[in-house]
XYZ file of C-alpha atoms in Angstrom:
308
model
C -54.859 -33.945 20.739
C -56.144 -32.421 17.833
C -54.966 -29.013 18.680
C -51.993 -30.829 19.980
C -51.193 -32.244 16.457
C -51.202 -29.351 14.645
C -48.369 -27.179 16.115
C -45.330 -27.115 14.405
C -42.074 -26.646 15.751
C -40.038 -24.034 15.230
C -37.465 -26.068 13.410
C -39.621 -27.090 11.021
C -41.529 -24.050 10.703
C -37.755 -22.214 9.769
C -37.199 -22.580 6.020
C -33.142 -24.241 5.854
C -30.298 -22.533 4.925
C -30.135 -24.020 1.043
C -33.516 -22.804 0.501
C -33.040 -19.419 2.169
C -29.901 -18.868 -0.244
C -31.816 -19.991 -2.979
C -34.620 -17.917 -1.986
C -32.484 -14.584 -1.937
C -30.569 -15.318 -5.052
C -26.913 -15.529 -2.793
C -26.490 -19.075 -4.238
C -27.050 -17.677 -8.165
C -24.654 -15.295 -7.444
C -22.235 -17.802 -5.627
C -22.806 -19.907 -8.656
C -21.988 -17.169 -11.909
C -19.225 -15.184 -10.042
C -17.307 -17.302 -8.005
C -15.947 -19.637 -10.893
C -14.874 -16.563 -13.207
C -12.894 -15.484 -10.189
C -10.831 -18.686 -8.959
C -10.320 -18.717 -12.706
C -8.901 -15.587 -12.583
C -6.757 -16.095 -9.287
C -5.231 -19.443 -10.103
C -4.109 -17.772 -13.946
C -2.647 -15.579 -12.705
C -1.796 -15.656 -9.010
C -1.347 -19.367 -7.996
C -0.140 -20.497 -11.156
C 2.759 -17.699 -10.997
C 3.319 -18.416 -7.974
C 4.238 -21.793 -8.011
C 6.271 -20.724 -11.207
C 8.412 -18.022 -9.631
C 9.403 -21.072 -6.672
C 9.801 -23.262 -9.136
C 12.496 -21.639 -10.913
C 14.207 -19.513 -7.844
C 16.124 -22.838 -7.823
C 17.454 -22.513 -11.403
C 20.377 -20.210 -12.469
C 17.519 -19.178 -16.118
C 18.236 -16.156 -18.167
C 14.147 -16.292 -19.078
C 14.812 -18.403 -22.372
C 14.526 -21.826 -23.591
C 13.887 -24.607 -20.761
C 15.288 -23.872 -17.595
C 18.083 -26.673 -17.191
C 20.764 -25.782 -14.707
C 19.589 -26.387 -11.277
C 21.878 -24.343 -8.403
C 19.174 -25.062 -6.186
C 19.487 -22.262 -2.860
C 22.604 -21.368 -4.502
C 20.145 -17.837 -5.602
C 18.602 -17.307 -1.668
C 22.545 -17.494 -0.757
C 23.901 -14.688 -2.974
C 21.030 -12.833 -1.787
C 21.724 -12.828 1.337
C 25.068 -11.061 0.950
C 24.396 -8.426 -1.966
C 24.517 -5.590 -0.425
C 22.609 -3.749 -2.475
C 19.490 -6.206 -1.514
C 20.188 -5.763 2.233
C 19.522 -1.608 1.176
C 16.706 -2.095 -0.894
C 15.503 -4.260 2.595
C 16.222 -1.217 4.688
C 15.149 1.535 2.165
C 11.464 -0.342 2.311
C 11.247 -0.399 6.251
C 12.235 3.500 5.803
C 9.494 3.653 3.228
C 6.762 1.796 5.694
C 8.196 4.002 8.980
C 7.750 7.318 6.566
C 4.272 6.358 5.568
C 2.265 5.632 9.016
C 4.467 7.823 11.200
C 4.533 11.264 8.796
C 1.765 10.485 5.621
C -0.673 8.916 8.116
C -0.818 11.341 10.886
C -0.422 14.313 8.198
C -3.530 12.926 6.283
C -5.602 12.247 9.850
C -4.522 15.768 10.736
C -6.371 17.519 7.558
C -8.997 15.112 7.290
C -9.887 16.789 11.183
C -9.648 19.899 9.209
C -12.157 19.665 6.051
C -14.214 16.750 6.694
C -17.472 18.845 6.749
C -19.541 19.227 3.762
C -18.773 22.840 2.837
C -18.079 23.998 -0.762
C -14.483 25.259 -0.082
C -13.766 21.957 1.890
C -14.734 20.314 -1.291
C -11.937 22.357 -2.696
C -8.826 21.683 -0.567
C -10.131 17.718 -0.691
C -9.865 17.818 -4.304
C -6.152 19.687 -4.321
C -5.153 17.406 -1.882
C -6.371 14.115 -4.147
C -5.286 15.363 -7.090
C -1.361 13.891 -6.879
C -3.174 10.300 -5.822
C -4.947 10.774 -9.651
C -1.692 10.824 -11.085
C 0.141 7.631 -12.599
C 2.990 6.553 -10.378
C 5.779 7.049 -13.496
C 4.279 10.761 -14.344
C 4.487 11.935 -10.952
C 8.512 10.308 -10.934
C 9.150 12.138 -14.465
C 7.674 15.600 -12.509
C 9.447 15.513 -9.310
C 12.581 14.027 -11.637
C 13.005 17.593 -13.024
C 11.924 19.676 -10.503
C 14.573 18.142 -8.436
C 17.343 18.510 -12.146
C 19.918 20.478 -10.922
C 20.385 21.855 -14.296
C 17.476 23.090 -15.793
C 14.703 21.869 -12.847
C 13.754 23.857 -9.746
C 16.599 22.759 -8.084
C 18.392 24.643 -10.519
C 16.476 27.925 -10.218
C 16.955 27.664 -6.479
C 20.491 26.868 -6.530
C 20.981 30.700 -8.795
C 18.750 32.190 -7.158
C 21.510 31.546 -3.645
C 23.883 31.865 -5.348
C 25.325 28.609 -4.709
C 26.919 26.181 -7.020
C 24.276 23.182 -8.988
C 22.850 21.085 -6.632
C 21.897 17.795 -7.815
C 19.560 16.122 -5.030
C 18.517 12.950 -6.815
C 22.153 12.003 -7.778
C 23.098 12.475 -4.125
C 23.465 9.451 -1.478
C 22.762 11.986 1.274
C 19.431 13.415 -0.321
C 18.400 11.362 -2.722
C 16.507 8.572 -0.684
C 14.779 11.242 1.610
C 13.784 13.275 -1.557
C 12.053 9.461 -2.425
C 10.261 9.599 1.128
C 8.979 13.359 0.703
C 7.349 12.443 -2.941
C 5.798 9.277 -1.590
C 4.062 11.294 1.960
C 2.927 13.785 -1.364
C 1.385 11.129 -3.788
C -0.542 8.893 -1.385
C -1.363 11.554 1.111
C -4.685 12.342 -0.599
C -5.717 8.283 -0.659
C -5.271 7.689 3.356
C -6.970 11.046 3.719
C -9.893 10.340 2.481
C -10.112 7.230 3.925
C -10.043 9.270 7.322
C -13.146 11.376 6.337
C -14.873 9.224 4.741
C -14.849 8.089 8.416
C -15.347 11.227 9.881
C -18.504 11.210 8.442
C -19.657 8.434 9.157
C -19.397 9.386 13.447
C -23.226 10.280 14.689
C -22.972 13.909 15.113
C -25.217 12.943 18.487
C -21.900 11.678 19.989
C -20.100 15.591 19.030
C -23.114 17.194 20.200
C -23.087 15.080 23.777
C -19.991 15.623 24.424
C -20.434 19.449 23.349
C -23.126 20.006 25.837
C -21.122 18.003 28.903
C -18.615 21.336 28.689
C -15.744 19.065 26.279
C -13.763 21.485 24.435
C -12.868 20.572 20.623
C -9.705 18.938 21.488
C -10.859 16.798 24.008
C -13.973 15.682 21.580
C -11.124 14.853 18.604
C -9.182 13.072 21.359
C -11.960 11.517 23.150
C -14.661 11.051 20.574
C -13.158 11.169 17.080
C -9.746 9.225 17.829
C -11.750 6.258 19.143
C -13.983 5.743 16.616
C -11.232 6.441 13.523
C -9.369 2.806 15.060
C -10.778 0.787 11.952
C -9.693 3.535 10.075
C -6.186 3.669 10.943
C -6.419 0.053 10.594
C -7.343 -0.081 7.389
C -4.664 2.583 6.278
C -1.792 1.144 7.819
C -2.482 -1.669 5.807
C -2.883 -0.395 2.518
C 0.036 1.987 3.266
C 2.727 -1.338 4.289
C 1.192 -3.205 1.653
C 1.668 -0.725 -0.478
C 5.419 0.164 0.420
C 6.261 -3.052 -0.208
C 5.079 -3.040 -3.471
C 6.935 0.350 -4.194
C 7.986 0.052 -7.698
C 6.965 3.005 -10.194
C 8.483 5.987 -8.709
C 11.597 4.197 -7.603
C 12.093 4.230 -11.541
C 11.638 7.754 -12.858
C 13.163 9.647 -9.800
C 16.208 7.495 -9.290
C 16.316 3.965 -11.069
C 17.671 2.809 -7.741
C 21.124 5.027 -7.862
C 23.437 6.446 -6.887
C 24.880 3.625 -6.633
C 21.798 1.489 -5.797
C 20.942 3.235 -2.457
C 17.644 4.060 -3.328
C 16.647 0.543 -4.507
C 13.245 -1.315 -2.853
C 12.797 -4.688 -3.385
C 10.398 -4.545 -6.517
C 12.869 -1.735 -7.669
C 15.894 -4.398 -7.127
C 13.874 -7.533 -8.509
C 13.338 -5.436 -11.857
C 17.118 -4.377 -12.028
C 19.020 -7.275 -10.872
C 16.156 -10.097 -12.168
C 14.453 -8.720 -15.291
C 16.961 -6.485 -16.781
C 20.122 -8.673 -16.294
C 18.281 -11.701 -17.648
C 18.452 -13.546 -14.176
C 14.838 -14.721 -13.932
C 15.647 -17.347 -11.693
C 17.704 -14.789 -9.305
C 14.460 -12.393 -9.667
C 12.044 -15.518 -9.077
C 13.781 -16.018 -5.410
C 13.483 -12.097 -5.170
C 9.884 -12.490 -5.969
C 9.573 -15.080 -3.600
C 11.277 -13.635 -0.198
C 9.058 -10.611 -0.806
C 6.007 -13.044 -1.362
C 6.963 -14.622 1.827
C 7.190 -10.997 3.770
C 3.845 -9.940 2.502
C 2.360 -13.013 3.522
C 3.807 -13.251 6.753
C 2.763 -9.208 7.474
C -0.796 -9.933 6.446
C -1.410 -12.646 8.530
C -0.559 -11.290 11.580
C -1.672 -8.091 10.666
C -4.790 -9.559 10.271
C -5.004 -11.630 13.656
C -3.742 -8.417 15.655
C -4.559 -5.430 14.390
C -7.601 -5.762 12.413
C -9.200 -8.702 15.147
C -9.589 -5.838 17.014
C -11.929 -3.799 14.589
């Protein structure tokens, strides 16, 4: 009986969750770092969102206190404005180009240069360099390249003996140029995501497939690509969120022109809200953008990201 009484049950011998958190320092880490993060998030994200939701119901220039309540009028104007419809469609096209052109190209290049060699390292630096450039600097560089008076476009026109060509001032060519610059700018970022994922694939898997007689294309299709699904999901998420936020490239390239044909949602907000001192209207645009972004994030998190 004495021996039976001395037996300690597993539940009694196992430390509580609180004690484990205290012993490994997790609780201290949470108490130290969580309050500042919550404070910053509340000040710079939550409160501005609440204020924007309130301002969206006013006709307000941004000076003084908003007094002229217009209810849902800003949203009604937004619904009827053709430039806003164009900015929505342009944003969709940026998403399509990012997902169907930029990501496949980045994946293909990553498959070619993911191995650790000095030559591959050089190519990675070359392809990643555009991403390091600031968006405004990138826009200014490409606006010079496509300038029909003294840029590369002008030199090409002279060499071919044609009239000066201004693609950024042409409604047919302006937005395709924007899409090209977007793909060029962020191509390296997605390439590095895939390179990191490819380097994490165990060599044993590819070697086993090679021993079984699989060809390089079969190894890529049946071994590497299935293991890249988490990286693809992350890359698509960043591509869509980045497309919804695209602004810094648009202003130096086209500033939304010609005739408001190259606006994205954010550049539309900036042009028709802030620069024209219509803060209430701009807040309504911001609310629409916020709802679109949250809806995408929630749906994507519960579908594509859930499987990874």
